[in-house]
Each structure stands twice: as C-alpha cells, then as structure tokens.
XYZ file of C-alpha atoms in Angstrom:
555
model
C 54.510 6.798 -7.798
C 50.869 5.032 -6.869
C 50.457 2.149 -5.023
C 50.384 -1.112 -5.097
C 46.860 -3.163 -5.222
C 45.348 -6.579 -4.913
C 41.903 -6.811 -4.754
C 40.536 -10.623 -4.443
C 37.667 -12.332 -2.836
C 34.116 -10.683 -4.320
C 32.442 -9.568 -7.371
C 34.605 -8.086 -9.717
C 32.756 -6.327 -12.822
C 35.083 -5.238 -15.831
C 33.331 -3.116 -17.550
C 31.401 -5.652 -19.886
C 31.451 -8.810 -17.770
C 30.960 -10.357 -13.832
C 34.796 -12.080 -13.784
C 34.693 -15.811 -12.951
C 33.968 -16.109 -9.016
C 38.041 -16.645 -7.589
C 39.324 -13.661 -10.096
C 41.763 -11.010 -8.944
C 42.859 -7.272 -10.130
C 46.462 -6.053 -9.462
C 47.217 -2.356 -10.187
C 51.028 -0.696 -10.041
C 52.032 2.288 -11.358
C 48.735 3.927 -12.444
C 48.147 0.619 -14.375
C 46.066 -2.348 -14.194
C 48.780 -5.355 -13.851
C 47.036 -8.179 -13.819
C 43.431 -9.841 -14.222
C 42.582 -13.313 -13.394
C 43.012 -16.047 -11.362
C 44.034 -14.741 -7.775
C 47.022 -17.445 -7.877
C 48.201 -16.149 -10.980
C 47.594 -12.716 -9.627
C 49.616 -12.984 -6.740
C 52.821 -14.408 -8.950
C 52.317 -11.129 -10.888
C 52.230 -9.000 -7.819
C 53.718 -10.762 -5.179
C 53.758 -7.868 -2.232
C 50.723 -5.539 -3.145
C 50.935 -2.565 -0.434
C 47.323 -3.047 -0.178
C 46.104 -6.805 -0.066
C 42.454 -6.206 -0.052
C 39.940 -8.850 0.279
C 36.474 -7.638 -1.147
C 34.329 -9.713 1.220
C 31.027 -9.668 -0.312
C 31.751 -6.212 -1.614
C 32.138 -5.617 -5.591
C 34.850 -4.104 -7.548
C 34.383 -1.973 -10.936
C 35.750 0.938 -13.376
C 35.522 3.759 -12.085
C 32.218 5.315 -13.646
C 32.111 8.044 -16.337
C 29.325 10.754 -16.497
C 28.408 11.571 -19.799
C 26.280 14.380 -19.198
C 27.524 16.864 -16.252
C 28.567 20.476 -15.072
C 30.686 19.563 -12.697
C 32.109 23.752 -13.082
C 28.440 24.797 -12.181
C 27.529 21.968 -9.636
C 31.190 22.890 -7.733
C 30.598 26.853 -7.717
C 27.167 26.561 -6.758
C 27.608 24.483 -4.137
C 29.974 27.187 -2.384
C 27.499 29.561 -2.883
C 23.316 29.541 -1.517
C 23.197 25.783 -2.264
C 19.437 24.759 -2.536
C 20.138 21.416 -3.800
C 19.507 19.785 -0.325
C 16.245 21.586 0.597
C 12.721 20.424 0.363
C 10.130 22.321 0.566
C 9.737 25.697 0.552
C 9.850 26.708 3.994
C 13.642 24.523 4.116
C 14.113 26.392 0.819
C 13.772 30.232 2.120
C 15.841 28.772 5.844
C 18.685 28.175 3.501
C 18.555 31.344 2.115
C 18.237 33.136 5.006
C 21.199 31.447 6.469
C 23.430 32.205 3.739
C 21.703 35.667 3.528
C 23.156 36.500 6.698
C 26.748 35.949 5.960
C 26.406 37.587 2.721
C 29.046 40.062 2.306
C 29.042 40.066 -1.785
C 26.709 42.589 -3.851
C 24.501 39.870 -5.339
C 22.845 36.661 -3.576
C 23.642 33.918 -6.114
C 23.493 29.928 -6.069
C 20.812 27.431 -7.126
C 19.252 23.842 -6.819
C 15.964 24.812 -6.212
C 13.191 22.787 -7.272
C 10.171 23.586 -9.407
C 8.264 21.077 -7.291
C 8.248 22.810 -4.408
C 6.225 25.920 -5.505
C 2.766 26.419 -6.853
C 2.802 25.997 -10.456
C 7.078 25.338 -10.226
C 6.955 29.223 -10.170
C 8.525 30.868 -6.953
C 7.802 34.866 -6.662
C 10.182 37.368 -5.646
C 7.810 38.578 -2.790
C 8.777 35.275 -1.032
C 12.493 35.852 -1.665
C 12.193 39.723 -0.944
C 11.282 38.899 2.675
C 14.208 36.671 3.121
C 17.040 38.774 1.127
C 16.138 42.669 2.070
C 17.094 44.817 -0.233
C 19.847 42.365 -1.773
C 19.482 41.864 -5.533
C 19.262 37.575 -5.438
C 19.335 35.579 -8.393
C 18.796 31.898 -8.046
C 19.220 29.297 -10.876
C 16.445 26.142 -10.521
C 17.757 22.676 -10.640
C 17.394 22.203 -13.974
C 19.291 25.435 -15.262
C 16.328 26.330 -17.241
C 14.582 29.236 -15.001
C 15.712 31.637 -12.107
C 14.148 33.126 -9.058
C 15.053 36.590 -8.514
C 14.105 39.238 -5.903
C 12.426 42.865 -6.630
C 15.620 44.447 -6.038
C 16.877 41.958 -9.539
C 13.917 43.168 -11.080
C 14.460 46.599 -10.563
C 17.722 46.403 -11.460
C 17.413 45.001 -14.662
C 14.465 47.253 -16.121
C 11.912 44.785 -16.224
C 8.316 45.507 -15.639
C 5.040 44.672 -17.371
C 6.306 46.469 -20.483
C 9.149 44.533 -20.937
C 8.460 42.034 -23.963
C 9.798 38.269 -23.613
C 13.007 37.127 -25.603
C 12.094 35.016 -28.635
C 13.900 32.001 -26.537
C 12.536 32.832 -23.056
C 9.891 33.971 -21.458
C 8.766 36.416 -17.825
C 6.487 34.647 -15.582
C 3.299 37.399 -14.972
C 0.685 38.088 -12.934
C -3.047 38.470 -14.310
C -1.576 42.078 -15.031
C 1.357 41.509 -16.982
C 3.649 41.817 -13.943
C 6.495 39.923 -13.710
C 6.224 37.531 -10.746
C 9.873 36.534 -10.076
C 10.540 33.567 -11.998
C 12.627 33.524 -15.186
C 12.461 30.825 -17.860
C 15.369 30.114 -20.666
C 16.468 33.201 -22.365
C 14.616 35.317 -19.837
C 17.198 34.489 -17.362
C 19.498 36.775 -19.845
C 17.752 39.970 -18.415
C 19.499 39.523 -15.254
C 22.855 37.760 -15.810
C 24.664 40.028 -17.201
C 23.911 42.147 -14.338
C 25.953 39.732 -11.477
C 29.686 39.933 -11.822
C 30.568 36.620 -13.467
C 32.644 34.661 -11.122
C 36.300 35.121 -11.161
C 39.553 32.747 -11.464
C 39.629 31.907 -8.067
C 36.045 30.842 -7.783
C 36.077 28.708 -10.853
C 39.333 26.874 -9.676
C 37.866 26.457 -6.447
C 34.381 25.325 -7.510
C 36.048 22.950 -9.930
C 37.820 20.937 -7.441
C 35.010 20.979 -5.204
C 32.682 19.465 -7.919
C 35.420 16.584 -8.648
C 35.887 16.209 -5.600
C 32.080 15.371 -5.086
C 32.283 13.089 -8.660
C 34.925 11.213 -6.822
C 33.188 10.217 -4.073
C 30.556 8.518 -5.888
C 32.918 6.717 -7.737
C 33.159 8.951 -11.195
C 36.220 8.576 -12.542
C 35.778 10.687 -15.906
C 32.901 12.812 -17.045
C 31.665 15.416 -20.000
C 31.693 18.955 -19.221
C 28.488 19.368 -20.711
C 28.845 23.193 -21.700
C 31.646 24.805 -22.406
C 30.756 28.972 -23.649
C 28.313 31.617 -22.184
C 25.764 30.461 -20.650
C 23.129 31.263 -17.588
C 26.215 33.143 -16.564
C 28.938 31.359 -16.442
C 31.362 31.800 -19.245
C 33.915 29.228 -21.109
C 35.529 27.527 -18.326
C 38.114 25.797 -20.406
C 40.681 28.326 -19.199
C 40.290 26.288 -15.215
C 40.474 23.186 -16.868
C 43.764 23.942 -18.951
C 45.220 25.138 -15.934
C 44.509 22.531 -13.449
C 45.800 20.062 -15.749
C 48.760 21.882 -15.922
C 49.118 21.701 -12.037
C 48.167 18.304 -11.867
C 45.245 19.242 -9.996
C 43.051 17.301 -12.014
C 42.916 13.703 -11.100
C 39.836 12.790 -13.276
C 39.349 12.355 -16.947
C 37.273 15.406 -17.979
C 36.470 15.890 -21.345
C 34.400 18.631 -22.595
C 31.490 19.903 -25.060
C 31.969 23.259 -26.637
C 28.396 24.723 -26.676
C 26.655 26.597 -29.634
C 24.770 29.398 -28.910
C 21.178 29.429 -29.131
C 21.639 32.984 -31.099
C 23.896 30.911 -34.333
C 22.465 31.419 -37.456
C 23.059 30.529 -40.900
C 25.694 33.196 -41.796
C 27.321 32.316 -38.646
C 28.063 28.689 -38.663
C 31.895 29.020 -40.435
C 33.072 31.460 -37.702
C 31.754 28.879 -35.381
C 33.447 26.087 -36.749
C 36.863 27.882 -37.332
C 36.279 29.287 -33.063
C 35.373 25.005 -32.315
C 38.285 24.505 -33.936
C 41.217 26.998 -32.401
C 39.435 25.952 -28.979
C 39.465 22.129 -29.489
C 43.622 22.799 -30.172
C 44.031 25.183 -27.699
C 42.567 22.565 -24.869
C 44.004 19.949 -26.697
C 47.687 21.049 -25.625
C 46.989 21.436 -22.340
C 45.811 17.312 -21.953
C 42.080 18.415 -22.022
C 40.149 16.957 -24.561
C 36.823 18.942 -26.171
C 35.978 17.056 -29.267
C 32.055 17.615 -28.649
C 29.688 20.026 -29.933
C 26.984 21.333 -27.615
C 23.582 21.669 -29.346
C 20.250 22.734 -26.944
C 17.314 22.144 -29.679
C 14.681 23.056 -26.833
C 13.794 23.569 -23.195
C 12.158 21.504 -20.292
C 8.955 19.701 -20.092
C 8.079 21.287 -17.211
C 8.263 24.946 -17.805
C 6.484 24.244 -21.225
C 10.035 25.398 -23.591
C 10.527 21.296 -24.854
C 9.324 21.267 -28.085
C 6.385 19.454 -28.904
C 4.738 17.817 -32.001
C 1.473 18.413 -30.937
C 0.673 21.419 -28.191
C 0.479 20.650 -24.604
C -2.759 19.940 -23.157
C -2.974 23.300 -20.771
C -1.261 26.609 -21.379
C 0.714 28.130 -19.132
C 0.424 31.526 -18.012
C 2.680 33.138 -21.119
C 2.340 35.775 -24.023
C 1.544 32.974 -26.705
C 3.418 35.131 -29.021
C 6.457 34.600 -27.827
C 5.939 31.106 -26.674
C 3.462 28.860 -28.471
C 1.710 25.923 -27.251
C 4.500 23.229 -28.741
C 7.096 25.037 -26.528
C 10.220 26.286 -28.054
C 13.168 25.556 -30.922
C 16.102 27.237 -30.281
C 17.202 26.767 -33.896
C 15.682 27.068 -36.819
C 15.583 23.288 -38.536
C 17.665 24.700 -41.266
C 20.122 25.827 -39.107
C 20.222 23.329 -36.847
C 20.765 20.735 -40.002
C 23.675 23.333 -40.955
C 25.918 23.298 -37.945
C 25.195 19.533 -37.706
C 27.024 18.737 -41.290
C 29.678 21.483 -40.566
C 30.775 20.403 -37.383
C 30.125 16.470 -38.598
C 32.473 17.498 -41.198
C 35.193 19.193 -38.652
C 35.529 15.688 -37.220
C 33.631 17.055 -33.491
C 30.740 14.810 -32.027
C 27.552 16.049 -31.981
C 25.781 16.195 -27.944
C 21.964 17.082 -28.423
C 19.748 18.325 -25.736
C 16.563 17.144 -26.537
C 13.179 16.633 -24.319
C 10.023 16.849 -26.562
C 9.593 14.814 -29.513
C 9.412 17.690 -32.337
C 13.166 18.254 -30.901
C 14.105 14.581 -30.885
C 12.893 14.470 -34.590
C 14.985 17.898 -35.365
C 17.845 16.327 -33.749
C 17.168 13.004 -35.957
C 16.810 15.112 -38.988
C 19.837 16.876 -38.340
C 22.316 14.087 -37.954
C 20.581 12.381 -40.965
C 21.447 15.347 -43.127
C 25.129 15.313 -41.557
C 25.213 11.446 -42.788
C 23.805 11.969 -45.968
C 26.230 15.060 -46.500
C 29.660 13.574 -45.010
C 28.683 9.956 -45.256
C 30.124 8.255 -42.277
C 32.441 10.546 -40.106
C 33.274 8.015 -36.998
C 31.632 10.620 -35.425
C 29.927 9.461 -31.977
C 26.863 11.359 -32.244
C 24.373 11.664 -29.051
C 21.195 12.705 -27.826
C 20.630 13.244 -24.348
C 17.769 13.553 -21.921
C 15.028 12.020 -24.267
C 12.361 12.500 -22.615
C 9.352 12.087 -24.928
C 10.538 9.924 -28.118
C 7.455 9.669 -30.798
C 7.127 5.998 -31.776
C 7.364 5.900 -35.100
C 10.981 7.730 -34.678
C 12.753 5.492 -31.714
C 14.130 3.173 -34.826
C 16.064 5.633 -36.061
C 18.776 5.957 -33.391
C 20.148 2.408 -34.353
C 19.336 2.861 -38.361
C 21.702 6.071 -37.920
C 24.368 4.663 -35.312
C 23.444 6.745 -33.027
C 24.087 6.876 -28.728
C 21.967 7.611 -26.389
C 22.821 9.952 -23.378
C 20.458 8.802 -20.561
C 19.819 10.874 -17.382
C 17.760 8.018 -15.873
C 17.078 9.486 -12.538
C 14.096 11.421 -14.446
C 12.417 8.331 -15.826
C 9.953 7.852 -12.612
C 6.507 8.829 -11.099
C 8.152 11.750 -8.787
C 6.008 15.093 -7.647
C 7.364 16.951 -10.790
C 6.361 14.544 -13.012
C 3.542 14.155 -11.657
C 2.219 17.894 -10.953
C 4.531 19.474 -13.347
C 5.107 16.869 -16.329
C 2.603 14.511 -17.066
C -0.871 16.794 -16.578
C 0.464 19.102 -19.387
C 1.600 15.618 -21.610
C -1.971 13.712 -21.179
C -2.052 9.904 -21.099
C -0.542 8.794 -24.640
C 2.711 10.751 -24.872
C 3.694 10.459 -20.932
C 3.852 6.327 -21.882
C 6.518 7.805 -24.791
C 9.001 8.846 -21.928
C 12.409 7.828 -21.362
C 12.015 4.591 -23.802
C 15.439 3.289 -23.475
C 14.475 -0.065 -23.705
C 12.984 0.206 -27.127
C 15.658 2.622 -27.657
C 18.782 0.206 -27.140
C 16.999 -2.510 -28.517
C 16.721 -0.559 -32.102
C 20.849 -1.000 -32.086
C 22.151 2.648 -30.326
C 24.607 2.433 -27.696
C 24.119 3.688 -24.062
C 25.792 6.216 -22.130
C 24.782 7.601 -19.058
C 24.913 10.716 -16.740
C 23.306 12.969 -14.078
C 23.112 16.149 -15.240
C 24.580 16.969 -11.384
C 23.759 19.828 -10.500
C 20.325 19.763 -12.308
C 19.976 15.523 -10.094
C 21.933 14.037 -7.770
C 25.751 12.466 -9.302
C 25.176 9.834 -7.360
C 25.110 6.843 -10.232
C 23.511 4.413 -8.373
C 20.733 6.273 -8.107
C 20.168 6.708 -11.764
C 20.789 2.650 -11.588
C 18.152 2.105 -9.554
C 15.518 3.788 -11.811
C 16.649 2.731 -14.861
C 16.274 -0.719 -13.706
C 13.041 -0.211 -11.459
C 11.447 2.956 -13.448
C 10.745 4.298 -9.531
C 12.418 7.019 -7.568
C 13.843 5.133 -4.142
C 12.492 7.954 -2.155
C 8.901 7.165 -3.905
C 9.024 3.075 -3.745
C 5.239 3.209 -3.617
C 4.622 5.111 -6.409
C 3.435 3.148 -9.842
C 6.443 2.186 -12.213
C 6.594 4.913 -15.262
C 6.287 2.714 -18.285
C 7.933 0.082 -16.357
C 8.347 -1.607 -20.407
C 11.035 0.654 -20.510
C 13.689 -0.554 -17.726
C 16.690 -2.016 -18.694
C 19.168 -4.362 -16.590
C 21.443 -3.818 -14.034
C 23.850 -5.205 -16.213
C 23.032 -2.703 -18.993
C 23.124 0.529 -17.044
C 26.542 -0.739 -15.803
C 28.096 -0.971 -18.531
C 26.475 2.331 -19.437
C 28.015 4.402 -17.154
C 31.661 2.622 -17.478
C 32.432 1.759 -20.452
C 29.084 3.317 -22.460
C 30.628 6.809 -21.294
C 34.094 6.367 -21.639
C 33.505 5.560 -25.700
C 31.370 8.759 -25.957
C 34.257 10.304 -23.996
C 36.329 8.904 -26.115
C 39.097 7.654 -23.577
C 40.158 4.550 -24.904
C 41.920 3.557 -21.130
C 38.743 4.555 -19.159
C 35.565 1.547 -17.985
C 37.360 -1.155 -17.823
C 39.559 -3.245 -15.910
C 42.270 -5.011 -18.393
C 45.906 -5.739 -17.884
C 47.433 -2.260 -18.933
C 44.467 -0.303 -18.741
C 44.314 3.034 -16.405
C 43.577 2.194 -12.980
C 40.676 3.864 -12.303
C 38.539 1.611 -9.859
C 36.281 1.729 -7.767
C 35.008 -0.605 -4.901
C 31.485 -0.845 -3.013
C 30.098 -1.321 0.462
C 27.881 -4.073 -1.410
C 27.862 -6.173 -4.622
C 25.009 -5.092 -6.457
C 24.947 -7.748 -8.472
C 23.836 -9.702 -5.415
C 21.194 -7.380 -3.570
C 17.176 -6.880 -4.356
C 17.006 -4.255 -6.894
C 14.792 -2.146 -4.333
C 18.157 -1.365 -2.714
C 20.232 -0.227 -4.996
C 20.131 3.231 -4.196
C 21.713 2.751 -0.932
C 24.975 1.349 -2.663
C 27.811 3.478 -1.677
C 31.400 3.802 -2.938
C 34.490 2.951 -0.223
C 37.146 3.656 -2.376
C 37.791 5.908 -5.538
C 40.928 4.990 -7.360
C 42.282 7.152 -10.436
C 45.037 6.074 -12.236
C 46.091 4.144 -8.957
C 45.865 7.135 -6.438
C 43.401 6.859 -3.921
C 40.941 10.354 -4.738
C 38.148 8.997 -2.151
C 38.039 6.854 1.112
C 35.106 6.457 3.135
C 37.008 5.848 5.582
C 38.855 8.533 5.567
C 36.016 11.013 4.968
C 34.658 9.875 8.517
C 37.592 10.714 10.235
C-alpha cells in the first residue's frame, strides 16, 4: 500500500489551472483524496504520513512525454554514451574510455552530435584511431545517421561501388569513397551486422531509461517506435513483461511503427499484424493504440522533405537523393495506410520536418477523414519543423494535435551551421510555428525525443516560451512570434500528453485521479522566464509511490 500525502503551502498547478493560493492535495492509496482548501483537506486526511509544506516550491502532474524512446535512450546509455560530450576531442575521450573496457565484438552506443564535426559528418579515420581494429557503429543524436569505423565498412561490403538505398544515402569523398558517416536507410548496411541486443539488455536498458524519465518528473510517455528499426527490434515483448512483474511504475504507452519499405499491396497484412499486436500488449496492461508513420528525414542531413530544394547540395549521388530531400512513402501510400489504420480505430503519430512532408501528412489524414468521416481518432504530427503558411490552418480545420519537441525551436550551432544556411531566410522564419499553430484550434502535446534531446521538460519549457536555448541566452530569439506561455507548454506536457496517450487518470490532480505528482525546487510560475531551465524535480510520485527523491539520489 502507498503512502499517505499532504502537500499545502505553495503553488499547486492541476493540470489546467494555478489552484487558489491556501489549496491543498491529499493522496492515499495510489489516489488523489482530496483537493482544496487545506482545512478541508486536513478533515479528509487527518494524519498524512508525509505533511509536506511546499514553501515557495510548486506542485504538479506528473508530466507525460509524448514523443520518446525511452528503450533506446536506456540501452544506449549503458553502452558508449555520447550524449554528454561536446566537442569532438570529449567525443573520441569517451570512446576511448569505453573502448578500453570493451570486451563485446562490436563498439555500439550513440548521442553524438552532428554539430560537432565539419559538415555534421564524422569519418571513420577519426574513429579508427580510437577503436583499433574493433568494428564501431555509433548512432547520432537524432537516430537519423551513424558513424562507423573501417573495420564496419569492411565488414559490411561497402566501398565506392556500393550504390545508396533509395531511403538513405553513404557520405563520400571527392572519389566516391565512403567517409564513415551513414544517413537513414544507409545505416541498414551495417545493422544487421551487430548482434541485436538481447532480453537482458532490453530489460535492463528499459528500467534505466524510466528510471531517468522519473527523475525529471515524467510520469507517462509514448514509446515512439515500436518494430525494426536502426537496430533495435519490437520491444513490446520488455514492456509486456515488466508489467507483468510490476516493474513498470510509469504509464508507457506505445506507437507501433510502419516500415518505410510498406507499400500498397502491403497495407492489409499491416493492419491485421497492428491489430494482433495492439491485443497482444493490450493483455498484458500495455497500451499501443498508435501508428508510427516517418514521412521524411532531418533538416540537417538534407532527408526532410522539402517543397522547394534546399539552397546548397550536399555532397550526395543526386540520384538517389534529390535536392527536396526524401519521402519515405509514396503519397498514395502514405494516404492508404492513413484511412486503413484510421479505420482500425489506431491514432495516427507523423514524423514530419520539411513542409512537402507536413503537407503529405495533411493530405493523408484529410483523405482518412473524408474516407471514415470522424473516427475519434487523436491524430498527430510531431517535430514540425518547417510548416508552409498557407497550410498551418489546417491542423485545427482537421482536429488535429500537435506533437512539439520544443527544445529544437532556437538559434543553437546546428541550426545555425547545419539548419538554417541550407533553408535561406524565408522558410527558417516557417520553423516550429506553434503559436500560429495552436491558435488555428489543434491541441498541444509535448515531448523530447530523449535520446535524440535532453528529457529534461523544463528545458523544452524554457524554449518554447523564450524561443532560446539556456545554454545560448545571447543568441537572437528564432521567430520569437512563435513562443507560447508557460501556462500553455504546461498543460502541454501534463495533460496535452496524457489525452494523446490516452490515459484518462494521467495530468491532473482531481479527487480520485492517479497520483502521479510531482513537486519542484521552485515555482515556476513565480521565477524570470530566463531561469526556467534550472527548475529541477524533488520528488516523483506514481500512483502514490515515491519513484524519485532528490534527496535520496544525493545520498
């Protein structure tokens, strides 16, 4: 059985609303008791185990991450973890370090960042001198490239020869010869190679990655791919089985993922597999009602798909490329799976960064509505990076959510070097246009994208409100039009994500709600919005149980 709770004395958000200054939360049993009035409060809970007095500190749901690989995040961070490096002489000290201790036939991990690296393109001559003869193969930050060694190379056959997938593509030399980085579907040529991780990995990288969620105060998240990919494979199987232990003390819920491969002739076997997996998880308590759908790439490696073509080419086979970047599905297909799963009753999460992808995502969803008329299905499109004008309407004409990873919208060295050069002026003032976006009538959720960014929500807080990264305070606002308010990205990332999640008990704080809860070092509510990236999380609550203490970390 939890404990018993009474918080009192400070801020108190609810998911929605700042409670009248005096208000109290009770919790018992997993539950929320009580909300209101401390007085009445106290009659309802007269001996809380815990009488805690907030003292200038704030209280709130737990937070929900709509957009997260918490599997990836957790086994990568037991592995060559690059996610804390800068730079790349910290980058190669890393992986010399874990290098050294390697007793496994492949160096794998990831977190590296494009930034640090001429072009966003490391070469395998600068990991060859730090791995020997070891085949390494490192996944960026974003998930959409890899570093690998020679030895990789080697390995998997590929030399000036070898031709680039149609969704992927070999970074070269003047020569033809592949330098070391893979991009997208090029990342294929190697992956099969490494033995995928087993059982015990998964389990163990799983709880490590919640456990990491927790102590920023995430409560419940979306497993943002569930199925083969960059590889990993299905990791539903760790899921079920925690639940089953009891080992999972957050509210996961999770997006079956299409492959980029799907075509036409394929999309009933891929409804009928959606829909023996969504049972299947279903009986073990995990939820997977979502539909993964990648329409493109990233901005930076030139694979978002564009309306119009960047403004310099990168250093690709334009045959297998093309200046506009890439579409992993056909717009007839992608239109297809979109009424068939709309139809199956799943919601549909779309990757999209380039407008020509944000328009086949619209397109799609349009034909799903005109097709099935209204499903209740809570449709989303993440990332949104560059929105065309004359299409940021139709998210609230179609009832549509947006899935913002908000840490992205600022003037940061990749967007700067890597992004905005390739964009020109016009369409890098398109970016990240939640404001305009919410105020055409679509509904907010947020998430990190952890391990691509940091979990940390208040983080992503701070730039949606201030449109600058807090390591970069300096730096000019990025279409500072476009920030929305503290209030908003609150309830964004409680009870925004919880609806998308579907978990009717999670972002808010009501008498018989699930007591997830969080509480803060400071009430942000309160503070400069310059500092709200140093707001930290003392206590993690789910369902009652205490998953994170500060206090306790220290010890």
């Amino acid at each position: 059985m939890s404990e018993t709770w009474l918080f009192h004395s400070g801020t108190i958000f609810d998911g929605d609303i700042l409670l009248d200054p005096g208000s109290a939360v009770a919790v018992r049993d997993g539950r929320v008791l009580a909300v209101g009035p401390v007085a009445q409060v106290r009659n309802a809970l007269p001996a809380p185990e815990h009488d805690v007095s907030l003292k200038g500190r704030a209280l709130s749901p737990g937070f929900t991450d709509a957009h997260v690989h918490t599997l990836m995040g957790g086994v990568e961070s037991l592995a060559c973890d690059l996610t804390s490096a800068h730079g790349i002489d910290a980058t190669l000290a890393v992986i010399t370090s874990h290098a050294a201790g390697n007793t496994k036939d492949w160096i794998t991990g990831g977190g590296w960042s494009m930034s640090d690296f001429p072009g966003g393109t490391p070469t395998a001559e600068l990991l060859d001198a730090v791995t020997d003869r070891t085949p390494a193969y490192l996944i960026n930050r974003d998930h959409h490239g890899a570093w690998v060694n020679t030895a990789a190379l080697h390995l998997a056959g590929i030399t000036a020869a070898t031709l680039d997938p149609p969704d992927g593509r070999i970074e070269r030399d003047g020569r033809g010869n592949p330098t070391g980085t893979l991009h997208e579907g090029a990342m294929d040529l190697v992956s099969p190679l490494i033995p995928p991780p087993d059982a015990a990995t998964l389990r163990a990288g799983l709880l490590a990655g919640q456990a990491r969620l927790h102590s920023f105060g995430v409560t419940g998240w979306q497993e943002a791919i569930l199925g083969n990919y960059a590889g990993y494979r299905d990791g539903s199987a760790i899921y079920r089985s925690l639940y089953a232990e009891g080992k999972l003390t957050g509210q996961a819920a999770g997006a079956l993922w299409v492959p980029r491969e799907t075509t036409l002739g394929d999309v009933p076997e891929l409804v009928g597999d959606f829909l023996g997996r969504r049972r299947e998880n279903a009986a073990a308590g995990f939820r997977t009602t979502t539909a993964k759908i990648m329409v493109d790439g990233v901005a930076e490696n030139q694979s978002a798909a564009m309306l119009d073509p960047y403004l310099r080419t990168c250093n690709c086979d334009p045959d297998s490329m093309g200046s506009t970047g890439l579409r992993y599905l056909s717009p007839e297909v992608l239109s297809a799976v979109a009424i068939a799963l709309d139809a199956a009753g799943f919601d549909l999460h779309l990757h999209v960064i380039g407008d020509a992808a944000a328009r086949m995502g619209l397109d799609a969803l349009e034909a799903a509505r005109a097709a099935n008329g209204i499903t209740g299905g809570r449709h989303h499109l993440a990332h949104l990076q560059v929105i065309h004008p004359n299409d940021v309407a139709r998210f609230g004409k179609l009832g549509l959510s947006i899935n913002a990873q908000a840490l992205w919208a600022c003037n940061d060295d990749q967007m700067t070097e890597l992004t905005a050069p390739f964009l020109g002026k016009e369409r890098t003032g398109w970016q990240y246009p939640f404001r305009s976006l919410m105020d055409s009538g679509a509904h907010l959720a947020m998430g990190s994208d952890w391990p691509v960014s940091t979990p940390n929500p208040f983080e992503a807080i701070h730039v949606a409100v201030n449109r600058t990264h807090p390591d970069h305070p300096e730096a000019e606002p990025l279409v500072p039009h476009q920030a929305i308010t503290l209030m908003e990205a609150m309830r964004g990332y409680t009870q925004g994500s919880a609806w998308i999640n579907r978990d009717i008990e999670g972002g808010t704080l009501r008498p018989g709600s699930r007591a997830d809860i969080i509480m803060l070092d400071a009430d942000p509510f309160a503070i400069d919005s310059s500092d709200l990236h140093a707001v930290a999380v003392e206590l993690t609550l789910a369902a009652g149980h205490v998953v994170y203490s500060r206090a306790a970390a220290r010890v």
